Amino acid sequence: MTDLSHPASLPAAEQFIELCQRVEAEFQSRCGYVPSVVAAAPGRVNLIGEHVDYNHGFVLPMAIERYVIIAAAPSSNPSQEHATFYSSDMQESIDVPISASSGPTCSGWGRYFEGVIAGFVSGGCNVPPFDAVIGSSVPRGGGLSSSAALEVATATMLEGITGQQLEPLEKAMLCQRAEHKFAGMPCGIMDQFSSVFGMPNELMLLDCISQEIQAVPFRDENVSVLITNSNVKHELAGGAYAERRRQCESALAELGLLSWRDVTLADLDSARSRLTNDELACGRHVVTEIGRTLDAAKAFANGQWALVGELMYSSHESLQKDFRVSCAELDTLVRIAREIGSEDGVYGSRMTGGGFGGCSVTLVRSGLAKAVRERILMQYENETGVQGSSFTSRPAIGAHLVKRNAHDN
Ligand code: GLA
């Protein structure tokens, strides 16, 4: 799939409008009538709090100005019984059954749609056969939650088509279930929550036990979030995620506790002989990362950028050495950023998302962001032979309907 990266020079709002118009026009030319709904859902970048959403922790993501857009309308063909999705990026279409099935019958990207549709149908919603066209500016496989954006955009589109409005929390959970049951990925709640609840000018401190979000203001125009895609994705990702999750669960069971939030480093130390080395290392990451995330949220709110930066570097080191989900390319990106240093505009940097490739997130002084970006990309390519790509983003608004016609087709 081509990454529909928009020219970096286009401001975010224009990129968004242009993408919506392109998807809408594509729908019209394929189906011969105008879509009755256009839905948007963003990807996310996590500033800190990695691999702790499924470990009773706190995470600190923001939605990004990159979106999945879906234009759709009930089908005009009376004999059609399924939903047809056309991806303008892959130039491929797929028919998806409308049923309450509890597992996938589709393969590949169809599973995400099937899972979300099944969530609506099993919740008693009457979903009509429909046609949909999708376009995306969220890089795929970059650790920026392109799949959660796809699920949440599908759910938002279905809300528009059926008139069945879900509570935002219910919508995020329905999409997480689709990811678990249909895509087979035992993810936490961070990605779907970020895509649903994203707010401009705010990071979200998400308490993964209570599922409450505390807004952390992030308005300082002098500080920017630079997202750099290593443009590598190591195959290990899916299996290793589930394996880390299991190791965390077995370590917690061995500690005899129900929540990682109650675990201290001293607890881990006294259980040392009963834990495998991997369990111990995973536990160390989880305990320290939960603490770092709370500290970082405070530092963000107080504009203590140097402190945020230090916490980001420690988070990366913990993910690299203890949780072991980084990779050479991500380590290179973070090291280059660190070498540039605060004098030349870098406060901090770390890998973001599930790991084994994907993106790094770097906090930079806005006035120097362009220079930092160029230096990182040039040195990264020199050292690895891989061409990276990058963009900055302000915290973006979460999923919403861009358009809903009064008269459905
Ligand atoms: C993936 C998952 C999230 C989270 C991150 C790691 O993105 O979908 O739930 O666990 O990895 O923080």
mmCIF file with all atom_site columns, C-alpha atoms in Angstrom, residues 228-405:
data_model
loop_
_atom_site.group_PDB
_atom_site.id
_atom_site.type_symbol
_atom_site.label_atom_id
_atom_site.label_alt_id
_atom_site.label_comp_id
_atom_site.label_asym_id
_atom_site.label_entity_id
_atom_site.label_seq_id
_atom_site.pdbx_PDB_ins_code
_atom_site.Cartn_x
_atom_site.Cartn_y
_atom_site.Cartn_z
_atom_site.occupancy
_atom_site.B_iso_or_equiv
_atom_site.pdbx_formal_charge
_atom_site.auth_seq_id
_atom_site.auth_comp_id
_atom_site.auth_asym_id
_atom_site.auth_atom_id
_atom_site.pdbx_PDB_model_num
ATOM 1   C CA . THR A 1 228 ? 10.222  9.756   12.400 1.00 0.00 ? 228 THR A CA 1
ATOM 2   C CA . ASN A 1 229 ? 9.415   6.557   10.593 1.00 0.00 ? 229 ASN A CA 1
ATOM 3   C CA . SER A 1 230 ? 12.314  4.102   10.461 1.00 0.00 ? 230 SER A CA 1
ATOM 4   C CA . ASN A 1 231 ? 10.442  2.569   7.528  1.00 0.00 ? 231 ASN A CA 1
ATOM 5   C CA . VAL A 1 232 ? 11.319  -0.893  8.757  1.00 0.00 ? 232 VAL A CA 1
ATOM 6   C CA . LYS A 1 233 ? 8.947   -3.398  10.314 1.00 0.00 ? 233 LYS A CA 1
ATOM 7   C CA . HIS A 1 234 ? 10.418  -6.613  11.622 1.00 0.00 ? 234 HIS A CA 1
ATOM 8   C CA . GLU A 1 235 ? 8.200   -9.644  11.290 1.00 0.00 ? 235 GLU A CA 1
ATOM 9   C CA . LEU A 1 236 ? 8.587   -10.526 14.937 1.00 0.00 ? 236 LEU A CA 1
ATOM 10  C CA . ALA A 1 237 ? 6.074   -7.876  15.938 1.00 0.00 ? 237 ALA A CA 1
ATOM 11  C CA . GLY A 1 238 ? 2.776   -9.812  16.274 1.00 0.00 ? 238 GLY A CA 1
ATOM 12  C CA . GLY A 1 239 ? 4.091   -12.906 18.070 1.00 0.00 ? 239 GLY A CA 1
ATOM 13  C CA . ALA A 1 240 ? 6.471   -11.000 20.313 1.00 0.00 ? 240 ALA A CA 1
ATOM 14  C CA . TYR A 1 241 ? 3.681   -8.691  21.500 1.00 0.00 ? 241 TYR A CA 1
ATOM 15  C CA . ALA A 1 242 ? 1.586   -11.633 22.682 1.00 0.00 ? 242 ALA A CA 1
ATOM 16  C CA . GLU A 1 243 ? 4.671   -13.231 24.226 1.00 0.00 ? 243 GLU A CA 1
ATOM 17  C CA . ARG A 1 244 ? 5.562   -10.098 26.237 1.00 0.00 ? 244 ARG A CA 1
ATOM 18  C CA . ARG A 1 245 ? 1.973   -9.888  27.382 1.00 0.00 ? 245 ARG A CA 1
ATOM 19  C CA . ARG A 1 246 ? 2.086   -13.490 28.600 1.00 0.00 ? 246 ARG A CA 1
ATOM 20  C CA . GLN A 1 247 ? 5.392   -12.918 30.390 1.00 0.00 ? 247 GLN A CA 1
ATOM 21  C CA . CYS A 1 248 ? 3.920   -9.925  32.216 1.00 0.00 ? 248 CYS A CA 1
ATOM 22  C CA . GLU A 1 249 ? 0.868   -11.958 33.215 1.00 0.00 ? 249 GLU A CA 1
ATOM 23  C CA . SER A 1 250 ? 2.862   -14.906 34.493 1.00 0.00 ? 250 SER A CA 1
ATOM 24  C CA . ALA A 1 251 ? 5.218   -12.621 36.438 1.00 0.00 ? 251 ALA A CA 1
ATOM 25  C CA . LEU A 1 252 ? 2.280   -10.871 38.100 1.00 0.00 ? 252 LEU A CA 1
ATOM 26  C CA . ALA A 1 253 ? 0.699   -14.211 38.989 1.00 0.00 ? 253 ALA A CA 1
ATOM 27  C CA . GLU A 1 254 ? 3.997   -15.342 40.503 1.00 0.00 ? 254 GLU A CA 1
ATOM 28  C CA . LEU A 1 255 ? 4.099   -12.145 42.573 1.00 0.00 ? 255 LEU A CA 1
ATOM 29  C CA . GLY A 1 256 ? 0.638   -13.008 43.832 1.00 0.00 ? 256 GLY A CA 1
ATOM 30  C CA . LEU A 1 257 ? -0.748  -9.593  42.933 1.00 0.00 ? 257 LEU A CA 1
ATOM 31  C CA . LEU A 1 258 ? -3.623  -8.466  40.739 1.00 0.00 ? 258 LEU A CA 1
ATOM 32  C CA . SER A 1 259 ? -2.275  -5.205  39.373 1.00 0.00 ? 259 SER A CA 1
ATOM 33  C CA . TRP A 1 260 ? 1.126   -4.006  38.225 1.00 0.00 ? 260 TRP A CA 1
ATOM 34  C CA . ARG A 1 261 ? 0.264   -0.699  39.809 1.00 0.00 ? 261 ARG A CA 1
ATOM 35  C CA . ASP A 1 262 ? 0.732   -2.313  43.217 1.00 0.00 ? 262 ASP A CA 1
ATOM 36  C CA . VAL A 1 263 ? 4.156   -3.728  42.380 1.00 0.00 ? 263 VAL A CA 1
ATOM 37  C CA . THR A 1 264 ? 7.381   -2.051  43.492 1.00 0.00 ? 264 THR A CA 1
ATOM 38  C CA . LEU A 1 265 ? 10.956  -2.689  42.400 1.00 0.00 ? 265 LEU A CA 1
ATOM 39  C CA . ALA A 1 266 ? 11.542  -4.108  45.883 1.00 0.00 ? 266 ALA A CA 1
ATOM 40  C CA . ASP A 1 267 ? 8.729   -6.668  45.307 1.00 0.00 ? 267 ASP A CA 1
ATOM 41  C CA . LEU A 1 268 ? 10.400  -7.712  42.080 1.00 0.00 ? 268 LEU A CA 1
ATOM 42  C CA . ASP A 1 269 ? 13.719  -7.999  43.787 1.00 0.00 ? 269 ASP A CA 1
ATOM 43  C CA . SER A 1 270 ? 12.421  -10.248 46.520 1.00 0.00 ? 270 SER A CA 1
ATOM 44  C CA . ALA A 1 271 ? 10.701  -12.485 43.959 1.00 0.00 ? 271 ALA A CA 1
ATOM 45  C CA . ARG A 1 272 ? 13.891  -12.639 41.866 1.00 0.00 ? 272 ARG A CA 1
ATOM 46  C CA . SER A 1 273 ? 14.494  -16.374 42.402 1.00 0.00 ? 273 SER A CA 1
ATOM 47  C CA . ARG A 1 274 ? 10.930  -17.286 41.393 1.00 0.00 ? 274 ARG A CA 1
ATOM 48  C CA . LEU A 1 275 ? 10.892  -15.303 38.153 1.00 0.00 ? 275 LEU A CA 1
ATOM 49  C CA . THR A 1 276 ? 12.585  -16.090 34.878 1.00 0.00 ? 276 THR A CA 1
ATOM 50  C CA . ASN A 1 277 ? 15.070  -13.492 33.662 1.00 0.00 ? 277 ASN A CA 1
ATOM 51  C CA . ASP A 1 278 ? 12.603  -12.387 31.001 1.00 0.00 ? 278 ASP A CA 1
ATOM 52  C CA . GLU A 1 279 ? 9.775   -12.035 33.514 1.00 0.00 ? 279 GLU A CA 1
ATOM 53  C CA . LEU A 1 280 ? 11.989  -10.027 35.809 1.00 0.00 ? 280 LEU A CA 1
ATOM 54  C CA . ALA A 1 281 ? 13.119  -7.713  33.018 1.00 0.00 ? 281 ALA A CA 1
ATOM 55  C CA . CYS A 1 282 ? 9.554   -7.216  31.735 1.00 0.00 ? 282 CYS A CA 1
ATOM 56  C CA . GLY A 1 283 ? 8.387   -6.456  35.261 1.00 0.00 ? 283 GLY A CA 1
ATOM 57  C CA . ARG A 1 284 ? 11.175  -3.924  35.734 1.00 0.00 ? 284 ARG A CA 1
ATOM 58  C CA . HIS A 1 285 ? 10.096  -2.120  32.578 1.00 0.00 ? 285 HIS A CA 1
ATOM 59  C CA . VAL A 1 286 ? 6.434   -2.072  33.574 1.00 0.00 ? 286 VAL A CA 1
ATOM 60  C CA . VAL A 1 287 ? 7.057   -0.776  37.096 1.00 0.00 ? 287 VAL A CA 1
ATOM 61  C CA . THR A 1 288 ? 9.501   1.925   36.032 1.00 0.00 ? 288 THR A CA 1
ATOM 62  C CA . GLU A 1 289 ? 7.481   2.960   32.952 1.00 0.00 ? 289 GLU A CA 1
ATOM 63  C CA . ILE A 1 290 ? 4.320   3.511   34.996 1.00 0.00 ? 290 ILE A CA 1
ATOM 64  C CA . GLY A 1 291 ? 6.301   5.848   37.270 1.00 0.00 ? 291 GLY A CA 1
ATOM 65  C CA . ARG A 1 292 ? 7.939   7.656   34.345 1.00 0.00 ? 292 ARG A CA 1
ATOM 66  C CA . THR A 1 293 ? 4.596   8.250   32.662 1.00 0.00 ? 293 THR A CA 1
ATOM 67  C CA . LEU A 1 294 ? 3.106   9.948   35.715 1.00 0.00 ? 294 LEU A CA 1
ATOM 68  C CA . ASP A 1 295 ? 6.252   12.046  36.117 1.00 0.00 ? 295 ASP A CA 1
ATOM 69  C CA . ALA A 1 296 ? 6.211   12.975  32.435 1.00 0.00 ? 296 ALA A CA 1
ATOM 70  C CA . ALA A 1 297 ? 2.559   14.043  32.553 1.00 0.00 ? 297 ALA A CA 1
ATOM 71  C CA . LYS A 1 298 ? 3.429   16.471  35.357 1.00 0.00 ? 298 LYS A CA 1
ATOM 72  C CA . ALA A 1 299 ? 6.527   17.701  33.568 1.00 0.00 ? 299 ALA A CA 1
ATOM 73  C CA . PHE A 1 300 ? 4.521   18.250  30.366 1.00 0.00 ? 300 PHE A CA 1
ATOM 74  C CA . ALA A 1 301 ? 1.911   20.240  32.253 1.00 0.00 ? 301 ALA A CA 1
ATOM 75  C CA . ASN A 1 302 ? 4.656   22.393  33.798 1.00 0.00 ? 302 ASN A CA 1
ATOM 76  C CA . GLY A 1 303 ? 6.563   22.863  30.541 1.00 0.00 ? 303 GLY A CA 1
ATOM 77  C CA . GLN A 1 304 ? 9.661   21.146  31.986 1.00 0.00 ? 304 GLN A CA 1
ATOM 78  C CA . TRP A 1 305 ? 10.901  20.016  28.599 1.00 0.00 ? 305 TRP A CA 1
ATOM 79  C CA . ALA A 1 306 ? 14.352  18.925  29.703 1.00 0.00 ? 306 ALA A CA 1
ATOM 80  C CA . LEU A 1 307 ? 12.794  16.634  32.304 1.00 0.00 ? 307 LEU A CA 1
ATOM 81  C CA . VAL A 1 308 ? 10.294  15.242  29.800 1.00 0.00 ? 308 VAL A CA 1
ATOM 82  C CA . GLY A 1 309 ? 13.233  14.577  27.485 1.00 0.00 ? 309 GLY A CA 1
ATOM 83  C CA . GLU A 1 310 ? 15.197  12.661  30.127 1.00 0.00 ? 310 GLU A CA 1
ATOM 84  C CA . LEU A 1 311 ? 12.148  10.519  30.883 1.00 0.00 ? 311 LEU A CA 1
ATOM 85  C CA . MET A 1 312 ? 11.748  9.774   27.173 1.00 0.00 ? 312 MET A CA 1
ATOM 86  C CA . TYR A 1 313 ? 15.361  8.607   26.899 1.00 0.00 ? 313 TYR A CA 1
ATOM 87  C CA . SER A 1 314 ? 14.965  6.407   29.998 1.00 0.00 ? 314 SER A CA 1
ATOM 88  C CA . SER A 1 315 ? 11.773  4.963   28.576 1.00 0.00 ? 315 SER A CA 1
ATOM 89  C CA . HIS A 1 316 ? 13.568  4.054   25.373 1.00 0.00 ? 316 HIS A CA 1
ATOM 90  C CA . GLU A 1 317 ? 16.414  2.425   27.240 1.00 0.00 ? 317 GLU A CA 1
ATOM 91  C CA . SER A 1 318 ? 13.977  0.389   29.295 1.00 0.00 ? 318 SER A CA 1
ATOM 92  C CA . LEU A 1 319 ? 12.107  -0.736  26.155 1.00 0.00 ? 319 LEU A CA 1
ATOM 93  C CA . GLN A 1 320 ? 15.409  -1.594  24.509 1.00 0.00 ? 320 GLN A CA 1
ATOM 94  C CA . LYS A 1 321 ? 17.121  -3.438  27.350 1.00 0.00 ? 321 LYS A CA 1
ATOM 95  C CA . ASP A 1 322 ? 14.369  -4.733  29.647 1.00 0.00 ? 322 ASP A CA 1
ATOM 96  C CA . PHE A 1 323 ? 11.282  -5.121  27.503 1.00 0.00 ? 323 PHE A CA 1
ATOM 97  C CA . ARG A 1 324 ? 13.331  -5.906  24.379 1.00 0.00 ? 324 ARG A CA 1
ATOM 98  C CA . VAL A 1 325 ? 10.919  -4.505  21.795 1.00 0.00 ? 325 VAL A CA 1
ATOM 99  C CA . SER A 1 326 ? 13.220  -2.015  20.085 1.00 0.00 ? 326 SER A CA 1
ATOM 100 C CA . CYS A 1 327 ? 15.453  -2.784  17.113 1.00 0.00 ? 327 CYS A CA 1
ATOM 101 C CA . ALA A 1 328 ? 18.720  -1.507  15.653 1.00 0.00 ? 328 ALA A CA 1
ATOM 102 C CA . GLU A 1 329 ? 17.013  1.050   13.406 1.00 0.00 ? 329 GLU A CA 1
ATOM 103 C CA . LEU A 1 330 ? 14.942  2.578   16.228 1.00 0.00 ? 330 LEU A CA 1
ATOM 104 C CA . ASP A 1 331 ? 17.988  2.660   18.500 1.00 0.00 ? 331 ASP A CA 1
ATOM 105 C CA . THR A 1 332 ? 19.865  4.473   15.741 1.00 0.00 ? 332 THR A CA 1
ATOM 106 C CA . LEU A 1 333 ? 17.118  7.092   15.359 1.00 0.00 ? 333 LEU A CA 1
ATOM 107 C CA . VAL A 1 334 ? 17.040  7.743   19.107 1.00 0.00 ? 334 VAL A CA 1
ATOM 108 C CA . ARG A 1 335 ? 20.819  7.876   19.400 1.00 0.00 ? 335 ARG A CA 1
ATOM 109 C CA . ILE A 1 336 ? 21.095  10.364  16.533 1.00 0.00 ? 336 ILE A CA 1
ATOM 110 C CA . ALA A 1 337 ? 18.462  12.583  18.146 1.00 0.00 ? 337 ALA A CA 1
ATOM 111 C CA . ARG A 1 338 ? 20.260  12.373  21.478 1.00 0.00 ? 338 ARG A CA 1
ATOM 112 C CA . GLU A 1 339 ? 23.564  13.283  19.853 1.00 0.00 ? 339 GLU A CA 1
ATOM 113 C CA . ILE A 1 340 ? 21.990  16.383  18.325 1.00 0.00 ? 340 ILE A CA 1
ATOM 114 C CA . GLY A 1 341 ? 21.125  17.343  21.892 1.00 0.00 ? 341 GLY A CA 1
ATOM 115 C CA . SER A 1 342 ? 19.182  20.110  23.539 1.00 0.00 ? 342 SER A CA 1
ATOM 116 C CA . GLU A 1 343 ? 21.531  22.903  22.417 1.00 0.00 ? 343 GLU A CA 1
ATOM 117 C CA . ASP A 1 344 ? 20.500  22.130  18.845 1.00 0.00 ? 344 ASP A CA 1
ATOM 118 C CA . GLY A 1 345 ? 16.843  21.652  19.592 1.00 0.00 ? 345 GLY A CA 1
ATOM 119 C CA . VAL A 1 346 ? 16.232  18.068  20.791 1.00 0.00 ? 346 VAL A CA 1
ATOM 120 C CA . TYR A 1 347 ? 14.723  17.614  24.266 1.00 0.00 ? 347 TYR A CA 1
ATOM 121 C CA . GLY A 1 348 ? 14.189  13.883  24.136 1.00 0.00 ? 348 GLY A CA 1
ATOM 122 C CA . SER A 1 349 ? 13.397  10.904  21.936 1.00 0.00 ? 349 SER A CA 1
ATOM 123 C CA . ARG A 1 350 ? 12.179  7.339   22.155 1.00 0.00 ? 350 ARG A CA 1
ATOM 124 C CA . MET A 1 351 ? 10.561  4.563   20.147 1.00 0.00 ? 351 MET A CA 1
ATOM 125 C CA . THR A 1 352 ? 6.774   4.756   20.084 1.00 0.00 ? 352 THR A CA 1
ATOM 126 C CA . GLY A 1 353 ? 4.091   2.085   19.685 1.00 0.00 ? 353 GLY A CA 1
ATOM 127 C CA . GLY A 1 354 ? 4.514   -1.675  19.737 1.00 0.00 ? 354 GLY A CA 1
ATOM 128 C CA . GLY A 1 355 ? 8.139   -1.645  18.523 1.00 0.00 ? 355 GLY A CA 1
ATOM 129 C CA . PHE A 1 356 ? 10.309  -3.910  16.333 1.00 0.00 ? 356 PHE A CA 1
ATOM 130 C CA . GLY A 1 357 ? 10.362  -1.079  13.799 1.00 0.00 ? 357 GLY A CA 1
ATOM 131 C CA . GLY A 1 358 ? 7.956   1.737   13.133 1.00 0.00 ? 358 GLY A CA 1
ATOM 132 C CA . CYS A 1 359 ? 8.501   5.213   14.487 1.00 0.00 ? 359 CYS A CA 1
ATOM 133 C CA . SER A 1 360 ? 10.421  7.219   17.013 1.00 0.00 ? 360 SER A CA 1
ATOM 134 C CA . VAL A 1 361 ? 8.912   10.257  18.684 1.00 0.00 ? 361 VAL A CA 1
ATOM 135 C CA . THR A 1 362 ? 11.132  13.243  19.382 1.00 0.00 ? 362 THR A CA 1
ATOM 136 C CA . LEU A 1 363 ? 10.341  16.373  21.340 1.00 0.00 ? 363 LEU A CA 1
ATOM 137 C CA . VAL A 1 364 ? 11.968  19.341  19.618 1.00 0.00 ? 364 VAL A CA 1
ATOM 138 C CA . ARG A 1 365 ? 12.198  23.102  19.797 1.00 0.00 ? 365 ARG A CA 1
ATOM 139 C CA . SER A 1 366 ? 9.860   24.241  17.009 1.00 0.00 ? 366 SER A CA 1
ATOM 140 C CA . GLY A 1 367 ? 12.246  26.781  15.513 1.00 0.00 ? 367 GLY A CA 1
ATOM 141 C CA . LEU A 1 368 ? 14.847  24.058  15.006 1.00 0.00 ? 368 LEU A CA 1
ATOM 142 C CA . ALA A 1 369 ? 12.463  21.252  14.000 1.00 0.00 ? 369 ALA A CA 1
ATOM 143 C CA . LYS A 1 370 ? 13.279  21.465  10.294 1.00 0.00 ? 370 LYS A CA 1
ATOM 144 C CA . ALA A 1 371 ? 17.038  21.321  10.897 1.00 0.00 ? 371 ALA A CA 1
ATOM 145 C CA . VAL A 1 372 ? 16.652  18.460  13.392 1.00 0.00 ? 372 VAL A CA 1
ATOM 146 C CA . ARG A 1 373 ? 14.460  16.550  10.998 1.00 0.00 ? 373 ARG A CA 1
ATOM 147 C CA . GLU A 1 374 ? 16.931  16.882  8.151  1.00 0.00 ? 374 GLU A CA 1
ATOM 148 C CA . ARG A 1 375 ? 19.873  15.862  10.306 1.00 0.00 ? 375 ARG A CA 1
ATOM 149 C CA . ILE A 1 376 ? 18.111  12.808  11.672 1.00 0.00 ? 376 ILE A CA 1
ATOM 150 C CA . LEU A 1 377 ? 16.991  11.625  8.248  1.00 0.00 ? 377 LEU A CA 1
ATOM 151 C CA . MET A 1 378 ? 20.361  12.182  6.601  1.00 0.00 ? 378 MET A CA 1
ATOM 152 C CA . GLN A 1 379 ? 22.374  10.481  9.313  1.00 0.00 ? 379 GLN A CA 1
ATOM 153 C CA . TYR A 1 380 ? 19.864  7.648   9.614  1.00 0.00 ? 380 TYR A CA 1
ATOM 154 C CA . GLU A 1 381 ? 20.165  6.900   5.921  1.00 0.00 ? 381 GLU A CA 1
ATOM 155 C CA . ASN A 1 382 ? 23.957  7.154   6.016  1.00 0.00 ? 382 ASN A CA 1
ATOM 156 C CA . GLU A 1 383 ? 24.166  4.706   8.890  1.00 0.00 ? 383 GLU A CA 1
ATOM 157 C CA . THR A 1 384 ? 21.485  2.178   7.969  1.00 0.00 ? 384 THR A CA 1
ATOM 158 C CA . GLY A 1 385 ? 21.068  2.538   4.218  1.00 0.00 ? 385 GLY A CA 1
ATOM 159 C CA . VAL A 1 386 ? 17.327  2.936   4.833  1.00 0.00 ? 386 VAL A CA 1
ATOM 160 C CA . GLN A 1 387 ? 15.440  6.075   3.908  1.00 0.00 ? 387 GLN A CA 1
ATOM 161 C CA . GLY A 1 388 ? 13.369  7.296   6.823  1.00 0.00 ? 388 GLY A CA 1
ATOM 162 C CA . SER A 1 389 ? 10.522  9.781   6.647  1.00 0.00 ? 389 SER A CA 1
ATOM 163 C CA . SER A 1 390 ? 9.157   12.219  9.178  1.00 0.00 ? 390 SER A CA 1
ATOM 164 C CA . PHE A 1 391 ? 6.571   14.827  10.000 1.00 0.00 ? 391 PHE A CA 1
ATOM 165 C CA . THR A 1 392 ? 5.486   16.945  12.932 1.00 0.00 ? 392 THR A CA 1
ATOM 166 C CA . SER A 1 393 ? 2.012   16.907  14.394 1.00 0.00 ? 393 SER A CA 1
ATOM 167 C CA . ARG A 1 394 ? 0.045   18.882  16.949 1.00 0.00 ? 394 ARG A CA 1
ATOM 168 C CA . PRO A 1 395 ? -2.465  16.964  19.074 1.00 0.00 ? 395 PRO A CA 1
ATOM 169 C CA . ALA A 1 396 ? -5.445  16.347  16.797 1.00 0.00 ? 396 ALA A CA 1
ATOM 170 C CA . ILE A 1 397 ? -9.176  15.941  17.167 1.00 0.00 ? 397 ILE A CA 1
ATOM 171 C CA . GLY A 1 398 ? -10.508 12.392  17.492 1.00 0.00 ? 398 GLY A CA 1
ATOM 172 C CA . ALA A 1 399 ? -12.961 10.517  15.274 1.00 0.00 ? 399 ALA A CA 1
ATOM 173 C CA . HIS A 1 400 ? -15.892 12.449  13.851 1.00 0.00 ? 400 HIS A CA 1
ATOM 174 C CA . LEU A 1 401 ? -18.297 12.590  10.955 1.00 0.00 ? 401 LEU A CA 1
ATOM 175 C CA . VAL A 1 402 ? -17.071 15.048  8.374  1.00 0.00 ? 402 VAL A CA 1
ATOM 176 C CA . LYS A 1 403 ? -20.319 14.854  6.488  1.00 0.00 ? 403 LYS A CA 1
ATOM 177 C CA . ARG A 1 404 ? -23.725 13.324  6.904  1.00 0.00 ? 404 ARG A CA 1
ATOM 178 C CA . ASN A 1 405 ? -26.408 13.933  4.298  1.00 0.00 ? 405 ASN A CA 1
#
